Amino acid sequence: MLSPHEFAALLLVGGEQDLDELDRDDLASLVERQLVALDKLVAGQHLRLTERGACVVKAATRRSN
């Protein structure tokens, strides 16, 4: 189960918001759970949702009509 902080971090990564303020421990936990991937690029590093992470975000933000 994700902590509230981890869940908030997951939503921020999915929304591609400013990620500078995210807690490194929360991000490490999300990477460990394979919800977020850290891609190393020539210009630096980039966080992205994995397919599994995208499914969690989609399920959590789904609205019933």
Short mmCIF file of C-alpha atoms in Angstrom, two decimals:
data_model
loop_
_atom_site.label_atom_id
_atom_site.label_comp_id
_atom_site.label_asym_id
_atom_site.label_seq_id
_atom_site.Cartn_x
_atom_site.Cartn_y
_atom_site.Cartn_z
CA MET A 1 0.00 0.00 0.00
CA LEU A 2 1.26 3.46 -0.85
CA SER A 3 1.61 6.16 1.78
CA PRO A 4 -0.22 9.44 1.10
CA HIS A 5 3.13 11.06 0.24
CA GLU A 6 4.04 8.28 -2.20
CA PHE A 7 0.63 8.48 -3.83
CA ALA A 8 0.94 12.26 -4.20
CA ALA A 9 4.39 11.83 -5.75
CA LEU A 10 2.98 9.24 -8.17
CA LEU A 11 0.28 11.69 -9.27
CA LEU A 12 2.84 14.45 -9.76
CA VAL A 13 5.06 12.23 -11.90
CA GLY A 14 2.00 11.24 -13.94
CA GLY A 15 1.02 14.88 -14.38
CA GLU A 16 4.57 15.92 -15.27
CA GLN A 17 4.45 18.73 -12.72
CA ASP A 18 7.53 20.35 -11.19
CA LEU A 19 9.28 17.38 -9.62
CA ASP A 20 12.12 19.24 -7.88
CA GLU A 21 10.38 19.25 -4.51
CA LEU A 22 9.57 15.52 -4.36
CA ASP A 23 11.01 13.52 -1.49
CA ARG A 24 13.77 11.19 -2.67
CA ASP A 25 12.63 8.41 -0.33
CA ASP A 26 9.12 8.53 -1.82
CA LEU A 27 10.56 8.36 -5.33
CA ALA A 28 12.88 5.51 -4.37
CA SER A 29 9.89 3.58 -3.05
CA LEU A 30 7.95 4.17 -6.27
CA VAL A 31 10.92 3.00 -8.36
CA GLU A 32 11.30 -0.08 -6.14
CA ARG A 33 7.60 -0.91 -6.63
CA GLN A 34 8.06 -0.45 -10.38
CA LEU A 35 5.50 2.36 -10.56
CA VAL A 36 8.03 4.95 -11.74
CA ALA A 37 11.11 4.57 -13.92
CA LEU A 38 14.17 6.77 -13.81
CA ASP A 39 15.59 7.13 -17.31
CA LYS A 40 19.14 8.38 -17.68
CA LEU A 41 19.46 10.76 -20.60
CA VAL A 42 22.43 12.63 -21.99
CA ALA A 43 21.04 15.88 -20.56
CA GLY A 44 20.26 14.37 -17.14
CA GLN A 45 17.59 12.15 -15.66
CA HIS A 46 13.89 11.88 -16.42
CA LEU A 47 11.13 10.32 -14.32
CA ARG A 48 8.22 8.61 -16.02
CA LEU A 49 5.34 6.41 -15.02
CA THR A 50 5.66 2.76 -15.88
CA GLU A 51 2.68 0.93 -17.35
CA ARG A 52 1.90 -0.34 -13.87
CA GLY A 53 2.13 3.18 -12.40
CA ALA A 54 -0.13 4.56 -15.13
CA CYS A 55 -2.73 1.89 -14.30
CA VAL A 56 -2.67 2.88 -10.62
CA VAL A 57 -3.11 6.57 -11.47
CA LYS A 58 -5.89 5.79 -13.95
CA ALA A 59 -7.76 3.60 -11.46
CA ALA A 60 -7.41 6.14 -8.67
CA THR A 61 -8.55 9.10 -10.75
CA ARG A 62 -11.42 7.33 -12.51
CA ARG A 63 -14.70 9.14 -11.99
CA SER A 64 -18.10 7.52 -12.05
CA ASN A 65 -20.78 9.34 -14.03
#
